[in-house]
Amino acid sequence: LSRSRREIPEATVWVDVDTTEMLSLRAALNADESAPKISLLALLSRFTILALRRHPELNARIEGDEIVMGPSVHLGFAAQTDRGLMVPVVRDAQASTLEQLSAALAEQTRRAREGTLGPADLTGGTFTVNNFGMFGVDGSAAIINHPEVAILGIGRIIPRPWVIDDQIVPRQMTELTLAFDHRVCDGGTAGGFLRFIADCVESPAKALRH
């Protein structure tokens, strides 16, 4: 993290997002008691993977003076444990179904808390998501997990007044934050990436259909 702060010219963008439809979709997906449960982190991670397909420059690592990009998304995610913060990695996350991704995130979280993750489980990520909303906070300028080039932060989901068709209505809102390495892309790319994820969250059924 110290190296990240020293070396990366970091910039941050954020957006308020209506999660009401995503919460409804998750409830519908989990209505079948016999089916594997889908976590909110899995849904947001899936939308992140879709966004990385459109903006592959953010699915990269800085190695020396080179930006190294690849077709695979090795998705890191911040997990709080008794041993401190860890970032387990789900490898080839782009090849997983939503159910498989949810199961992989849950399994890596369990292993992180039990202390059974090996070095290979904690290295090699190409992008990281950080659900700091679990601590009851709305936003955070997260530190990029060097040598990656970006990190997505997810705030808490709470009811707030929101304007829809000129009417103020209560909606379930969150704040998404993207910290990115300005050497890799500019604000236009970063904003487009974050806006795409926000659009997926607000119209999740349409996003998952594609």
Short mmCIF file of C-alpha atoms in Angstrom, two decimals:
data_model
loop_
_atom_site.label_atom_id
_atom_site.label_comp_id
_atom_site.label_asym_id
_atom_site.label_seq_id
_atom_site.Cartn_x
_atom_site.Cartn_y
_atom_site.Cartn_z
CA LEU A 1 0.00 0.00 0.00
CA SER A 2 2.91 2.35 0.73
CA ARG A 3 4.37 1.64 -2.69
CA SER A 4 0.96 2.31 -4.24
CA ARG A 5 0.85 5.75 -2.62
CA ARG A 6 4.43 6.55 -3.63
CA GLU A 7 4.28 5.46 -7.26
CA ILE A 8 0.72 5.72 -8.55
CA PRO A 9 -0.72 9.08 -9.71
CA GLU A 10 -4.14 8.17 -8.38
CA ALA A 11 -7.45 9.84 -9.21
CA THR A 12 -10.96 9.06 -7.95
CA VAL A 13 -14.45 9.26 -9.43
CA TRP A 14 -17.73 8.34 -7.77
CA VAL A 15 -21.45 8.12 -8.44
CA ASP A 16 -24.67 7.63 -6.46
CA VAL A 17 -26.54 4.55 -7.68
CA ASP A 18 -30.09 3.30 -7.23
CA THR A 19 -29.83 -0.35 -6.16
CA THR A 20 -33.57 -0.96 -5.73
CA GLU A 21 -33.93 -3.12 -8.86
CA MET A 22 -30.77 -5.06 -8.06
CA LEU A 23 -32.06 -5.89 -4.58
CA SER A 24 -35.36 -7.03 -6.05
CA LEU A 25 -33.57 -9.22 -8.60
CA ARG A 26 -31.40 -10.78 -5.91
CA ALA A 27 -34.49 -11.56 -3.83
CA ALA A 28 -36.08 -13.23 -6.85
CA LEU A 29 -32.93 -15.24 -7.60
CA ASN A 30 -32.75 -16.40 -4.00
CA ALA A 31 -36.45 -17.24 -3.69
CA ASP A 32 -35.76 -20.90 -4.46
CA GLU A 33 -34.62 -22.32 -1.12
CA SER A 34 -32.96 -25.29 -2.82
CA ALA A 35 -30.80 -23.18 -5.15
CA PRO A 36 -27.39 -21.69 -4.24
CA LYS A 37 -27.68 -18.18 -2.86
CA ILE A 38 -26.43 -15.19 -4.79
CA SER A 39 -24.64 -12.49 -2.79
CA LEU A 40 -24.74 -8.78 -3.49
CA LEU A 41 -20.96 -8.85 -3.88
CA ALA A 42 -21.33 -11.50 -6.59
CA LEU A 43 -23.79 -9.34 -8.53
CA LEU A 44 -21.59 -6.26 -8.27
CA SER A 45 -18.54 -8.33 -9.19
CA ARG A 46 -20.34 -9.69 -12.23
CA PHE A 47 -21.18 -6.18 -13.39
CA THR A 48 -17.55 -5.20 -12.80
CA ILE A 49 -16.38 -8.05 -15.02
CA LEU A 50 -18.76 -6.90 -17.76
CA ALA A 51 -17.36 -3.38 -17.45
CA LEU A 52 -13.79 -4.69 -17.67
CA ARG A 53 -14.65 -6.35 -20.98
CA ARG A 54 -15.59 -2.90 -22.31
CA HIS A 55 -12.62 -1.16 -20.69
CA PRO A 56 -9.81 -3.74 -20.65
CA GLU A 57 -7.16 -1.14 -19.82
CA LEU A 58 -8.44 -1.21 -16.24
CA ASN A 59 -7.91 -4.99 -16.06
CA ALA A 60 -4.14 -4.63 -16.00
CA ARG A 61 -0.97 -4.56 -13.96
CA ILE A 62 2.05 -2.26 -14.02
CA GLU A 63 5.20 -4.35 -14.39
CA GLY A 64 8.28 -2.17 -14.56
CA ASP A 65 7.58 0.45 -17.21
CA GLU A 66 4.97 -1.65 -19.00
CA ILE A 67 1.19 -1.89 -18.74
CA VAL A 68 0.41 -5.61 -18.97
CA MET A 69 -3.12 -6.52 -20.04
CA GLY A 70 -4.62 -9.98 -20.46
CA PRO A 71 -7.91 -11.65 -21.32
CA SER A 72 -8.49 -13.10 -17.84
CA VAL A 73 -10.02 -11.26 -14.91
CA HIS A 74 -8.34 -12.37 -11.70
CA LEU A 75 -10.71 -10.63 -9.31
CA GLY A 76 -9.44 -9.61 -5.90
CA PHE A 77 -11.80 -8.58 -3.14
CA ALA A 78 -11.16 -7.07 0.26
CA ALA A 79 -12.02 -9.39 3.15
CA GLN A 80 -11.84 -8.32 6.79
CA THR A 81 -10.53 -11.05 9.11
CA ASP A 82 -9.25 -11.39 12.67
CA ARG A 83 -5.77 -11.29 11.12
CA GLY A 84 -6.47 -7.98 9.42
CA LEU A 85 -7.43 -7.04 5.88
CA MET A 86 -6.77 -9.64 3.18
CA VAL A 87 -7.39 -9.57 -0.56
CA PRO A 88 -8.18 -13.10 -1.82
CA VAL A 89 -8.26 -13.58 -5.59
CA VAL A 90 -10.85 -15.45 -7.66
CA ARG A 91 -8.97 -16.52 -10.76
CA ASP A 92 -10.55 -16.44 -14.22
CA ALA A 93 -13.66 -14.86 -12.74
CA GLN A 94 -14.89 -13.95 -16.22
CA ALA A 95 -15.44 -17.67 -16.94
CA SER A 96 -17.76 -18.21 -13.95
CA THR A 97 -21.52 -18.17 -13.94
CA LEU A 98 -23.18 -15.89 -11.40
CA GLU A 99 -23.76 -18.86 -9.07
CA GLN A 100 -20.17 -20.06 -9.44
CA LEU A 101 -18.83 -16.58 -8.78
CA SER A 102 -20.95 -16.20 -5.65
CA ALA A 103 -19.76 -19.58 -4.38
CA ALA A 104 -16.11 -18.76 -5.11
CA LEU A 105 -16.32 -15.44 -3.26
CA ALA A 106 -17.92 -17.14 -0.26
CA GLU A 107 -15.32 -19.93 -0.25
CA GLN A 108 -12.37 -17.54 -0.45
CA THR A 109 -13.89 -15.41 2.33
CA ARG A 110 -14.27 -18.50 4.53
CA ARG A 111 -10.68 -19.56 3.91
CA ALA A 112 -9.40 -16.04 4.59
CA ARG A 113 -11.12 -15.98 7.98
CA GLU A 114 -9.87 -19.47 8.81
CA GLY A 115 -6.34 -18.53 7.80
CA THR A 116 -6.00 -21.31 5.22
CA LEU A 117 -5.24 -19.18 2.15
CA GLY A 118 -1.85 -19.68 0.54
CA PRO A 119 0.33 -17.06 -1.16
CA ALA A 120 -1.09 -17.99 -4.56
CA ASP A 121 -4.59 -17.14 -3.28
CA LEU A 122 -3.52 -13.62 -2.31
CA THR A 123 -1.46 -12.56 -5.34
CA GLY A 124 -1.84 -12.16 -9.08
CA GLY A 125 -5.03 -10.10 -9.09
CA THR A 126 -5.85 -7.83 -12.02
CA PHE A 127 -8.67 -5.80 -10.41
CA THR A 128 -10.03 -5.44 -6.87
CA VAL A 129 -13.47 -4.71 -5.42
CA ASN A 130 -13.84 -3.40 -1.87
CA ASN A 131 -17.20 -3.56 -0.08
CA PHE A 132 -16.54 -1.04 2.68
CA GLY A 133 -20.29 -0.54 3.05
CA MET A 134 -20.25 -3.48 5.47
CA PHE A 135 -18.65 -1.07 7.97
CA GLY A 136 -21.61 1.31 7.70
CA VAL A 137 -19.84 4.00 5.67
CA ASP A 138 -21.01 5.66 2.47
CA GLY A 139 -17.74 6.26 0.65
CA SER A 140 -14.01 5.84 0.74
CA ALA A 141 -11.05 6.69 -1.48
CA ALA A 142 -9.56 3.20 -1.46
CA ILE A 143 -5.84 2.58 -2.07
CA ILE A 144 -5.09 0.73 -5.31
CA ASN A 145 -3.70 -2.74 -4.71
CA HIS A 146 -0.28 -2.34 -6.38
CA PRO A 147 0.61 -3.41 -9.09
CA GLU A 148 -3.03 -3.28 -10.20
CA VAL A 149 -4.32 -0.07 -11.77
CA ALA A 150 -7.79 0.41 -10.25
CA ILE A 151 -10.07 -0.52 -7.36
CA LEU A 152 -13.86 -0.28 -7.06
CA GLY A 153 -15.35 0.73 -3.71
CA ILE A 154 -18.93 -0.06 -2.69
CA GLY A 155 -20.66 1.94 0.06
CA ARG A 156 -23.54 0.94 2.31
CA ILE A 157 -27.03 0.60 0.84
CA ILE A 158 -29.58 2.79 2.62
CA PRO A 159 -32.98 4.31 1.75
CA ARG A 160 -32.75 7.87 0.46
CA PRO A 161 -35.06 10.28 -1.37
CA TRP A 162 -34.47 10.10 -5.13
CA VAL A 163 -36.07 11.91 -8.05
CA ILE A 164 -37.80 9.70 -10.64
CA ASP A 165 -40.03 11.29 -13.31
CA ASP A 166 -39.96 14.57 -11.36
CA GLN A 167 -41.26 12.81 -8.25
CA ILE A 168 -39.33 12.35 -5.01
CA VAL A 169 -39.52 8.69 -4.00
CA PRO A 170 -37.64 6.53 -1.47
CA ARG A 171 -35.03 4.31 -3.14
CA GLN A 172 -32.26 2.03 -1.93
CA MET A 173 -29.09 3.94 -2.73
CA THR A 174 -25.36 3.33 -2.60
CA GLU A 175 -22.21 5.14 -3.67
CA LEU A 176 -19.71 3.51 -6.02
CA THR A 177 -16.15 4.84 -6.04
CA LEU A 178 -13.38 4.10 -8.52
CA ALA A 179 -9.75 4.92 -7.77
CA PHE A 180 -7.59 4.55 -10.86
CA ASP A 181 -4.02 4.97 -12.06
CA HIS A 182 -3.92 8.08 -14.26
CA ARG A 183 -0.98 6.66 -16.20
CA VAL A 184 -3.28 3.97 -17.61
CA CYS A 185 -6.37 5.98 -18.52
CA ASP A 186 -7.96 9.39 -18.19
CA GLY A 187 -11.16 10.49 -16.50
CA GLY A 188 -13.25 9.79 -19.58
CA THR A 189 -12.42 6.09 -19.53
CA ALA A 190 -12.74 5.84 -15.76
CA GLY A 191 -16.06 7.67 -15.80
CA GLY A 192 -17.36 5.46 -18.62
CA PHE A 193 -16.34 2.34 -16.71
CA LEU A 194 -18.05 3.47 -13.51
CA ARG A 195 -21.15 4.67 -15.33
CA PHE A 196 -21.49 1.30 -17.07
CA ILE A 197 -21.45 -0.50 -13.71
CA ALA A 198 -23.99 1.98 -12.34
CA ASP A 199 -26.28 1.35 -15.33
CA CYS A 200 -25.98 -2.41 -14.75
CA VAL A 201 -26.94 -1.99 -11.10
CA GLU A 202 -29.95 0.13 -12.03
CA SER A 203 -31.08 -2.26 -14.81
CA PRO A 204 -29.66 -5.59 -13.64
CA ALA A 205 -31.94 -7.96 -15.53
CA LYS A 206 -31.00 -6.34 -18.83
CA ALA A 207 -27.29 -6.45 -17.94
CA LEU A 208 -27.31 -10.13 -16.96
CA ARG A 209 -29.25 -11.09 -20.05
CA HIS A 210 -26.25 -9.99 -22.11
#
